[in-house]
Structures are given as structure tokens and as C-alpha cells.
CSV table of C-alpha atoms in Angstrom, one decimal:
chain,number,residue,atom,x,y,z
A,6,MET,CA,101.6,328.1,95.9
A,7,LYS,CA,98.4,328.0,97.7
A,8,LYS,CA,97.8,330.0,100.8
A,9,LEU,CA,95.8,328.0,103.5
A,10,ARG,CA,94.0,329.3,106.5
A,11,SER,CA,91.8,327.0,108.4
A,12,THR,CA,90.3,326.1,111.8
A,13,GLU,CA,89.1,322.8,110.9
A,14,ARG,CA,89.8,320.3,108.1
A,15,GLN,CA,87.8,317.2,107.3
A,16,ARG,CA,89.7,313.9,107.3
A,17,PRO,CA,90.3,312.2,103.8
A,18,ASN,CA,88.3,309.1,103.0
A,19,LEU,CA,91.1,306.4,103.3
A,20,PHE,CA,89.6,303.9,101.0
A,21,ALA,CA,88.5,306.0,98.1
A,22,THR,CA,91.3,308.4,98.3
A,23,LEU,CA,94.0,305.7,97.9
A,24,THR,CA,91.9,304.3,95.1
A,25,ALA,CA,91.2,307.4,93.0
A,26,LEU,CA,94.3,309.4,93.8
A,27,ALA,CA,96.6,307.0,92.3
A,28,VAL,CA,96.6,309.1,89.0
A,29,ILE,CA,99.6,309.6,87.0
A,30,GLY,CA,99.6,312.2,84.1
A,31,SER,CA,101.2,311.6,80.7
A,32,CYS,CA,103.9,313.8,81.5
A,33,GLY,CA,104.8,311.8,84.8
A,34,ALA,CA,103.4,314.3,87.4
A,35,THR,CA,101.1,313.2,89.9
A,36,THR,CA,98.2,315.4,89.3
A,37,ALA,CA,95.2,313.7,91.1
A,38,TRP,CA,94.8,316.6,93.6
A,39,ALA,CA,93.3,318.6,90.6
A,40,GLN,CA,90.9,316.0,89.3
A,41,ASN,CA,87.5,314.4,90.4
A,42,TYR,CA,88.1,310.9,89.5
A,43,PRO,CA,85.2,308.4,90.8
A,44,VAL,CA,85.5,305.3,92.4
A,45,THR,CA,84.8,302.4,90.1
A,46,PRO,CA,81.4,300.6,90.7
A,47,GLN,CA,83.3,297.5,91.5
A,48,GLN,CA,85.6,298.9,94.0
A,49,ARG,CA,82.8,300.8,95.8
A,50,ALA,CA,80.8,297.4,95.9
A,51,THR,CA,83.8,295.6,97.3
A,52,ALA,CA,84.1,298.2,99.9
A,53,GLN,CA,80.6,298.4,100.8
A,54,GLN,CA,80.3,294.6,101.2
A,55,THR,CA,83.3,294.6,103.5
A,56,ALA,CA,82.6,297.9,105.3
A,57,GLN,CA,81.7,296.2,108.7
A,58,ALA,CA,83.6,292.7,108.1
A,59,GLY,CA,87.1,293.9,107.4
A,60,VAL,CA,89.6,291.1,106.3
A,61,PRO,CA,90.7,288.0,108.3
A,62,LEU,CA,93.8,288.7,110.6
A,63,SER,CA,95.5,285.9,108.6
A,64,GLU,CA,95.4,288.2,105.5
A,65,LEU,CA,97.6,290.7,107.5
A,66,SER,CA,101.4,291.1,106.8
A,67,PRO,CA,103.5,290.0,110.0
A,68,ARG,CA,104.9,293.5,109.8
A,69,ALA,CA,101.6,295.4,109.6
A,70,PRO,CA,102.0,298.4,111.9
A,71,ASP,CA,99.1,299.3,114.5
A,72,GLU,CA,99.7,302.9,113.5
A,73,TYR,CA,101.3,304.5,110.4
A,74,THR,CA,101.7,308.0,109.2
A,75,VAL,CA,101.8,308.7,105.5
A,76,LYS,CA,104.9,310.1,104.2
A,77,PRO,CA,106.1,311.8,101.2
A,78,GLY,CA,107.1,309.5,98.6
A,79,ASP,CA,104.8,306.8,99.6
A,80,THR,CA,102.9,304.8,97.1
A,81,LEU,CA,99.6,303.0,97.2
A,82,TRP,CA,101.3,299.7,96.3
A,83,ALA,CA,103.8,300.1,99.2
A,84,ILE,CA,101.2,300.9,101.8
A,85,SER,CA,99.1,298.0,100.6
A,86,ARG,CA,102.3,295.8,100.9
A,87,LEU,CA,102.9,297.0,104.2
A,88,TYR,CA,99.6,295.8,105.5
A,89,LEU,CA,98.5,292.9,103.3
A,90,LEU,CA,100.0,289.5,102.3
A,91,ARG,CA,97.9,290.1,99.1
A,92,PRO,CA,98.0,293.7,98.5
A,93,TRP,CA,95.6,293.8,95.8
A,94,ARG,CA,92.9,293.1,98.4
A,95,TRP,CA,93.3,296.6,99.8
A,96,PRO,CA,89.5,297.7,99.3
A,97,GLU,CA,88.4,295.1,101.9
A,98,LEU,CA,90.8,296.4,104.3
A,99,TRP,CA,89.8,300.1,103.8
A,100,GLY,CA,86.2,299.7,102.9
A,101,MET,CA,84.7,301.2,106.2
A,102,ASN,CA,85.6,304.5,105.2
A,103,ILE,CA,83.8,304.9,102.0
A,104,ASN,CA,80.9,307.0,103.4
A,105,GLU,CA,82.7,309.2,105.8
A,106,ILE,CA,84.0,311.8,103.5
A,107,ALA,CA,82.1,313.4,100.4
A,108,ASN,CA,85.4,314.1,98.5
A,109,PRO,CA,87.3,310.9,98.3
A,110,HIS,CA,90.0,312.4,96.1
A,111,ARG,CA,92.6,313.8,98.2
A,112,ILE,CA,95.2,312.6,100.7
A,113,TYR,CA,98.3,314.4,102.1
A,114,PRO,CA,101.4,313.3,103.8
A,115,GLY,CA,100.8,313.4,107.5
A,116,GLN,CA,97.7,311.3,107.4
A,117,VAL,CA,97.7,308.7,110.2
A,118,LEU,CA,96.3,305.3,109.6
A,119,TYR,CA,95.1,303.1,112.5
A,120,LEU,CA,94.8,299.3,112.4
A,121,ASP,CA,91.9,297.8,114.4
A,122,LYS,CA,92.3,294.1,114.9
A,123,SER,CA,89.1,293.6,117.1
A,124,GLY,CA,86.8,290.7,116.7
A,125,GLY,CA,89.2,288.6,114.7
A,126,ARG,CA,89.0,290.9,111.9
A,127,ALA,CA,91.3,293.6,110.4
A,128,ARG,CA,90.2,297.1,109.7
A,129,LEU,CA,92.0,300.1,108.7
A,130,THR,CA,90.6,303.5,110.0
A,131,THR,CA,91.6,307.2,110.2
A,132,ARG,CA,90.5,307.2,114.0
A,133,ARG,CA,92.4,305.6,116.8
A,134,GLY,CA,90.5,302.6,118.0
A,135,GLY,CA,88.0,302.9,115.1
A,136,VAL,CA,85.9,305.3,117.1
A,137,SER,CA,83.4,307.4,114.9
A,138,GLY,CA,83.9,310.4,117.2
A,139,ASP,CA,82.4,313.6,115.8
A,140,GLY,CA,81.9,312.7,112.2
A,141,GLY,CA,85.6,313.0,111.1
A,142,THR,CA,86.4,316.8,112.0
A,143,ILE,CA,89.7,317.7,113.3
A,144,LYS,CA,90.0,320.9,115.4
A,145,LEU,CA,93.1,322.9,114.4
A,146,SER,CA,94.6,326.2,116.0
A,147,PRO,CA,94.2,329.0,113.6
A,148,ARG,CA,97.4,329.3,111.7
A,149,THR,CA,98.8,330.6,108.2
A,150,ARG,CA,101.0,328.3,106.1
A,151,PHE,CA,102.3,328.0,102.7
A,152,ASP,CA,102.4,324.8,100.8
A,153,SER,CA,102.4,323.5,97.4
A,154,LEU,CA,99.7,321.2,96.3
A,155,ALA,CA,101.7,319.8,93.3
A,156,GLY,CA,103.0,316.2,94.2
A,157,MET,CA,101.1,315.8,97.3
A,158,ALA,CA,98.7,313.3,95.9
A,159,LEU,CA,99.6,309.7,96.6
A,160,PRO,CA,100.5,307.7,93.5
A,161,THR,CA,99.9,304.0,93.0
A,162,LEU,CA,103.6,303.5,91.8
A,163,ASN,CA,106.6,305.5,91.5
A,164,PRO,CA,105.9,307.8,88.4
A,165,SER,CA,109.5,307.9,87.2
A,166,LEU,CA,109.3,304.0,86.6
A,167,ILE,CA,106.6,304.1,84.1
A,168,GLU,CA,106.3,307.8,82.9
A,169,PRO,CA,107.8,307.2,79.5
A,170,PHE,CA,105.3,304.6,78.7
A,171,LEU,CA,102.3,306.6,79.7
A,172,SER,CA,102.2,308.6,76.5
A,173,GLU,CA,104.4,306.9,74.1
A,174,PRO,CA,102.3,304.8,71.6
A,175,ILE,CA,105.0,302.1,71.3
A,176,VAL,CA,102.5,299.4,69.7
A,177,VAL,CA,101.4,299.8,66.3
A,178,ASP,CA,99.8,297.8,63.5
A,179,ALA,CA,101.8,296.5,60.4
A,180,ASN,CA,101.2,299.5,58.2
A,181,THR,CA,101.4,302.3,60.7
A,182,LEU,CA,104.9,303.1,60.4
A,183,ASP,CA,105.1,302.5,56.7
A,184,SER,CA,102.6,305.1,56.0
A,185,ALA,CA,103.9,307.6,58.4
A,186,PRO,CA,105.8,310.8,57.6
A,187,ARG,CA,109.7,310.2,57.4
A,188,ILE,CA,112.8,312.3,58.1
A,189,VAL,CA,114.5,312.6,54.7
A,190,ALA,CA,117.5,314.8,55.6
A,191,GLY,CA,119.3,316.7,58.3
A,192,ASN,CA,120.3,320.4,58.2
A,193,ASP,CA,124.0,321.0,57.0
A,194,SER,CA,124.1,317.3,55.6
A,195,ARG,CA,124.1,316.0,59.2
A,196,VAL,CA,123.5,312.2,59.3
A,197,LEU,CA,122.9,311.7,62.9
A,198,LEU,CA,120.4,314.0,64.6
A,199,SER,CA,120.0,314.9,68.2
A,200,ARG,CA,118.4,317.6,70.3
A,201,GLY,CA,118.5,321.0,69.0
A,202,ASP,CA,119.0,319.8,65.4
A,203,ARG,CA,117.1,321.1,62.3
A,204,ALA,CA,115.8,318.2,60.1
A,205,TYR,CA,113.6,318.0,57.0
A,206,ALA,CA,110.5,315.2,56.6
A,207,ARG,CA,108.0,314.3,54.2
A,208,GLY,CA,104.6,312.6,54.2
A,209,ASN,CA,103.1,310.4,51.5
A,210,PRO,CA,101.8,312.2,48.4
A,211,GLU,CA,98.2,311.5,49.5
A,212,THR,CA,99.0,313.0,53.1
A,213,PRO,CA,101.7,315.6,52.9
A,214,LEU,CA,103.2,316.8,56.3
A,215,VAL,CA,101.6,320.3,56.4
A,216,GLU,CA,100.7,322.8,59.2
A,217,VAL,CA,97.1,322.9,60.4
A,218,PRO,CA,95.5,325.6,62.3
A,219,GLY,CA,95.9,325.7,66.2
A,220,PRO,CA,98.8,324.9,68.4
A,221,VAL,CA,102.2,323.9,67.0
A,222,GLN,CA,102.2,320.2,66.0
A,223,HIS,CA,104.4,317.7,67.9
A,224,TYR,CA,105.5,314.4,66.9
A,225,ARG,CA,107.3,311.5,68.3
A,226,ILE,CA,109.9,309.7,66.0
A,227,PHE,CA,110.3,305.8,65.7
A,228,ARG,CA,112.3,303.2,64.0
A,229,ASN,CA,112.3,299.4,63.8
A,230,ALA,CA,108.8,298.0,64.3
A,231,THR,CA,109.8,294.7,65.8
A,232,PRO,CA,106.9,292.1,65.7
A,233,LEU,CA,105.4,290.9,69.2
A,234,LYS,CA,104.6,287.4,68.7
A,235,ASP,CA,102.5,285.3,71.1
A,236,PRO,CA,104.6,282.6,72.9
A,237,GLY,CA,101.9,280.2,72.8
A,238,THR,CA,100.1,280.6,69.5
A,239,GLY,CA,102.7,282.4,67.2
A,240,GLU,CA,100.1,285.1,66.4
A,241,ILE,CA,101.4,288.6,65.7
A,242,LEU,CA,99.8,290.7,68.1
A,243,GLY,CA,101.4,294.1,67.2
A,244,TYR,CA,104.5,295.7,66.4
A,245,GLU,CA,106.8,297.5,69.0
A,246,ALA,CA,108.5,300.6,67.6
A,247,GLN,CA,111.7,301.7,68.9
A,248,TYR,CA,111.1,305.3,70.5
A,249,LEU,CA,113.9,307.7,69.5
A,250,GLY,CA,112.7,311.2,70.4
A,251,LYS,CA,110.3,314.2,69.8
A,252,ALA,CA,110.1,316.9,67.1
A,253,GLN,CA,108.2,320.0,66.7
A,254,LEU,CA,106.8,321.0,63.0
A,255,GLN,CA,108.2,324.4,62.3
A,256,ARG,CA,107.2,324.8,58.6
A,257,GLY,CA,104.9,322.3,56.5
A,258,GLU,CA,105.5,320.6,53.1
A,259,SER,CA,105.3,322.9,50.1
A,260,THR,CA,105.9,323.0,46.2
A,261,THR,CA,107.8,325.4,44.1
A,262,ILE,CA,107.1,326.1,40.3
A,263,GLU,CA,110.3,326.9,38.0
A,264,THR,CA,110.0,327.4,34.3
A,265,VAL,CA,112.8,326.0,32.3
A,266,ASP,CA,112.7,326.1,28.5
A,267,ASP,CA,109.0,327.1,28.8
A,268,LYS,CA,108.2,324.2,30.8
A,269,ASP,CA,106.8,324.5,34.4
A,270,ILE,CA,108.8,322.1,36.8
A,271,ILE,CA,107.3,321.4,40.1
A,272,THR,CA,109.7,320.9,43.1
A,273,VAL,CA,108.9,319.5,46.5
A,274,VAL,CA,110.2,321.3,49.5
A,275,PRO,CA,110.0,319.2,52.5
A,276,ALA,CA,108.8,320.3,55.9
A,277,SER,CA,110.9,321.6,58.5
A,278,ILE,CA,111.1,319.9,62.1
A,279,ASP,CA,113.2,320.7,65.0
A,280,ILE,CA,114.3,317.9,67.2
A,281,VAL,CA,113.1,318.8,70.9
A,282,ALA,CA,113.9,315.6,72.6
A,283,SER,CA,116.1,312.6,72.0
A,284,ARG,CA,116.5,309.3,73.6
A,285,GLU,CA,118.9,308.0,70.7
A,286,GLU,CA,120.2,309.5,67.7
A,287,MET,CA,118.0,309.8,64.6
A,288,ARG,CA,118.6,309.5,61.0
A,289,ALA,CA,116.9,309.6,57.6
A,290,GLY,CA,114.3,307.0,57.3
A,291,ASP,CA,112.9,307.3,60.9
A,292,ARG,CA,109.2,307.9,61.1
A,293,LEU,CA,107.0,310.5,62.7
A,294,LEU,CA,103.7,309.9,64.8
A,295,PRO,CA,101.7,312.6,66.0
A,296,GLU,CA,101.9,313.0,69.6
A,297,PRO,CA,98.8,311.5,71.4
A,298,PRO,CA,96.8,314.0,73.6
A,299,ARG,CA,97.7,314.0,77.3
A,300,GLN,CA,95.7,311.5,79.1
A,301,LEU,CA,95.5,311.0,83.1
A,302,LEU,CA,95.4,307.2,83.9
A,303,SER,CA,94.0,306.0,87.1
A,304,TYR,CA,95.5,303.0,88.8
A,305,ALA,CA,93.9,300.8,91.4
A,306,PRO,CA,95.8,297.6,92.2
A,307,ARG,CA,93.4,294.7,91.9
A,308,ALA,CA,93.0,291.4,90.8
A,309,PRO,CA,91.2,290.5,87.4
A,310,SER,CA,87.6,289.7,87.7
A,311,THR,CA,87.9,286.9,85.0
A,312,GLN,CA,90.3,284.1,84.6
A,313,VAL,CA,93.7,285.1,83.0
A,314,ASP,CA,96.1,282.6,81.0
A,315,GLY,CA,98.8,284.8,79.6
A,316,ARG,CA,102.6,285.0,78.9
A,317,ILE,CA,105.3,287.5,79.1
A,318,ILE,CA,106.1,288.3,75.4
A,319,SER,CA,109.3,290.3,75.9
A,320,VAL,CA,111.3,292.4,78.3
A,321,TYR,CA,111.4,296.1,77.3
A,322,GLY,CA,114.9,297.3,76.2
A,323,ASN,CA,117.4,296.5,73.5
A,324,ALA,CA,118.5,292.9,73.7
A,325,VAL,CA,117.4,292.3,77.1
A,326,GLN,CA,116.2,288.7,78.0
A,327,PHE,CA,115.6,288.8,81.6
A,328,ALA,CA,113.4,291.1,83.7
A,329,ALA,CA,114.3,292.6,87.1
A,330,GLN,CA,112.2,294.3,89.6
A,331,ASN,CA,110.7,297.6,88.5
A,332,GLN,CA,111.4,296.8,85.0
A,333,VAL,CA,108.7,296.8,82.1
A,334,VAL,CA,107.5,293.9,80.1
A,335,ALA,CA,105.1,293.2,77.4
A,336,ILE,CA,102.3,290.7,77.9
A,337,ASN,CA,100.2,288.9,75.4
A,338,LYS,CA,96.8,290.1,76.9
A,339,GLY,CA,95.1,293.5,76.1
A,340,THR,CA,91.8,295.1,76.1
A,341,ARG,CA,90.2,292.3,73.8
A,342,ASP,CA,90.9,289.9,76.8
A,343,GLY,CA,89.4,292.4,79.5
A,344,ILE,CA,92.8,293.4,80.8
A,345,ASP,CA,92.8,296.9,82.3
A,346,SER,CA,95.3,299.1,83.9
A,347,GLY,CA,95.9,298.2,87.6
A,348,HIS,CA,95.3,294.5,87.0
A,349,VAL,CA,97.7,292.6,89.3
A,350,LEU,CA,99.1,289.1,87.9
A,351,ALA,CA,101.2,286.5,89.3
A,352,ILE,CA,104.3,285.4,87.4
A,353,LEU,CA,104.9,281.6,87.1
A,354,LYS,CA,108.3,280.5,85.9
A,355,ASN,CA,108.0,278.2,83.0
A,356,GLY,CA,109.4,274.8,84.2
A,357,GLU,CA,112.1,273.5,82.2
A,358,THR,CA,111.7,270.2,80.2
A,359,ILE,CA,114.6,267.9,81.1
A,360,LEU,CA,115.7,264.3,80.6
A,361,ASP,CA,115.6,262.2,83.7
A,362,ARG,CA,118.6,259.9,83.9
A,363,THR,CA,117.8,258.6,87.4
A,364,GLY,CA,115.3,255.9,86.7
A,365,ALA,CA,115.6,252.5,85.0
A,366,ARG,CA,115.3,254.2,81.6
A,367,LYS,CA,115.7,257.7,80.3
A,368,GLU,CA,112.6,259.7,80.3
A,369,THR,CA,111.6,263.3,79.2
A,370,ILE,CA,109.9,265.4,82.1
A,371,LYS,CA,108.9,268.8,82.7
A,372,LEU,CA,109.5,270.6,85.9
A,373,PRO,CA,106.4,272.4,87.5
A,374,ASN,CA,105.8,276.1,87.0
A,375,GLU,CA,106.7,278.1,90.1
A,376,ARG,CA,105.4,281.3,91.1
A,377,ILE,CA,108.2,283.8,91.2
A,378,GLY,CA,106.7,287.1,91.5
A,379,LEU,CA,103.8,289.8,90.8
A,380,LEU,CA,103.4,292.5,87.9
A,381,MET,CA,101.1,295.3,87.4
A,382,VAL,CA,99.6,296.4,84.2
A,383,PHE,CA,99.7,300.0,83.4
A,384,ARG,CA,99.4,300.5,79.7
A,385,THR,CA,97.0,298.6,77.6
A,386,PHE,CA,96.4,298.0,73.8
A,387,GLU,CA,94.2,295.8,71.9
A,388,LYS,CA,96.2,292.8,72.0
A,389,VAL,CA,99.2,293.6,74.1
A,390,SER,CA,99.9,295.5,77.3
A,391,TYR,CA,102.7,296.9,79.2
A,392,ALA,CA,103.2,295.9,83.0
A,393,LEU,CA,105.7,296.8,85.7
A,394,VAL,CA,107.4,294.0,87.6
A,395,LEU,CA,106.6,294.8,91.3
A,396,GLU,CA,108.4,291.9,93.2
A,397,ILE,CA,110.3,288.7,92.3
A,398,ASN,CA,112.0,286.1,94.0
A,399,ASP,CA,113.6,284.7,90.9
A,400,THR,CA,114.3,286.1,87.3
A,401,PRO,CA,111.1,286.3,85.0
A,402,LYS,CA,111.8,286.1,81.4
A,403,ALA,CA,109.9,285.9,77.9
A,404,GLY,CA,107.6,282.8,78.0
A,405,ASP,CA,106.9,282.7,81.7
A,406,PHE,CA,103.2,282.4,82.5
A,407,LEU,CA,100.7,285.0,83.9
A,408,VAL,CA,97.7,283.8,86.1
A,409,ASN,CA,95.5,285.6,88.6
A,410,PRO,CA,97.1,286.3,91.8
């Protein structure tokens, strides 16, 4: 809790705030209020270019309000969608505020947004009527209040929708799991393991599972590396490992030496681990990968700067064929293709190939690809990325096409 006492407070920079504050930590918490994330050069350039022009009124959503107060639970995407037909163009709408505030990394519920539609162009400002006034200072009566800063930052998306994917390294190469430490047994001859159970694990002879100086070591547990195949080329882009849970190393591997008939017999003692989280039950043979360091990822919804011609590989989940809104899909584009977190792509339904029986003779034809929704990339690997389906008017599935929005 932080105690605030003030007689004046600067208005947040709307453009840069809604850009850089859309930060979600690997633990799923919105922690941007404590960070100093810069606006990217591309976003700043776009904002500066449109600082005076705004966007055409034709780009506004029919339901765009003249005045809107930011509420707890709002997201950058939801506000963008409220104002714009093409919400990834938000820097152009909010660009005029880029030079008003020195620190663009904070926005709070209660911020009032005003829509200025003068001169046939739309601009979003933090001042009624777009008047510059006194430089953005609000006079407040002296008061003392207690409030928590945690959770006040405005995220791009609802964190609960994607938080499991922010820190789970779920795409690996062909040999990663094969060479990883493995569970060999459970305590008290347990076959299936879950949270709270003790288990035993071993590494390879060359890389045993041992303790190292420093904090307690944590691992994630995986099974069944399923190949992710490009729907167009057939290339294996990576292997999606089934995430099962987390473990904590309590004691590393060791050996004991026992003398029998004047011979020294060396016996391996496996490492001891405790299961501290479980999504599914674990068993002998499941693999351990070190928990990756915490990361803070900044999302700014935007169209890719280069042409994208991609496909949906799969819908995340066991035996799931079709994707719903707010569901995660794997796509066949990654960092090697210039894909980055925040890129918005349009989903095109792959038109069916049918037999036309209506003419003088039967003929095979392919129905056109129809646009059915949007998705946003939030987790990238070299050849594969994960994206959240933002909105749909039909049901996306594996094989559907992805293009610039």
C-alpha cells in the first residue's frame, strides 16, 4: 500500500501510456507501473507523424463515445476496439499526446478520454475540446488517501487468458526432451504424482541432476513432444511439449560406494524433487526442464510492417480442432519471419474445394478464402508463435490462413 498526499498531479500521456503500460509479467501480474519501458521508435515515429492530423472520421467505430472514463478491468485492445474500426491503428488516434508528459508509463482508472472530431479528423485527448490549457496540470484539493498501485496498470489483454504461456517454454527442438532429466520413481511406490508428492529424478550420465550454489532450483515437467508441422510445406517447425506441472529440487543426485567381497560397488542415488504445482498427473519418464527466468513482455497491438502469409498450425489443447474466441493457437511464423509480440493478423477461412454439379459438366472448384476474425501474437519462438484469438465471426481451425489486417 502506498500513501499519497498531493495538491497537483500530472496527466498521463495517453498514447505512450497505453503503449508501454501494456506489460504482463511471467507470473501473470500487471506490473508495468513499476517499470520504465520505452515507446518503440516505430510507435513514436507513427505518433509524431500523425500528431496533428489524427485519423479520418471513417476510421471511427459507430459506437465511439465523445467521452470515456477508464475503468478497472479495461484493456488496451478493448478501448482501441471501442474507438476504431481497425484497433491496431491506435497510435494514430492518440499520437498528439506524445510530448505532453515526461513519464509515459502510467495510467490509472479514472482517466477521462475526450474525442475531438473537428476538421473532419478524429483525435483522442485528455483535455475536453482538445484545449492545451495550462500544460496538463490538474489542481486537486489536499487530501490523504490509501491505494494499492498493484493491478492499476492497463494491460493490453486480460492477463488470465495468456498467463500460462508467458513462462512455459512449450516449443522445443527434437532433442531437448530426450536429453532432459527424467522422473524415475515416486515416493512410496506411487505411480501417478501430483502436487505435494515427493519424486525422484535423474539426469544423463554426462549431466547429472545436481544442486548448484544459489536459490532453490525449479523445474517444469513435460511429456509427449508433438511435432508442429507447417500446413503448407510440411516442415517440422518445432515440438510442442505437453506441460504437466512444476517441481522443486530438494537434493541432487549422488552415489554411494559399498564394498562387497572386497569389491567396491557404486550405486546411483537419484535426486529428490517435490511436486509444487500440477496441471495433470505425472509419472515416471516425464521430463524436467529448468524454469526460465522471469520476463516482462510489452504488448502493443499493431499491424506487421512486412507482408505476412501464414497459417494456423494447431489449436492449443488436447484433441481440440476448432478455435473459439479467447483461445490460443499456434501459427507457422516466428522470429525468423519478423513476427513479434503484439502483431495483429487477420484470419482467413480456408475455402473448401467442392465439386460443382450445377453446370453442363462436373467441375472441381475452390471457394474463396473469407476473413473471419483477428488474432494477436503474444509468445514467439524461432519458427513458431502463439497467438490469442481476439474476435471471430466464424470458427477458425488448423490450416486457416493469416494475413496482414
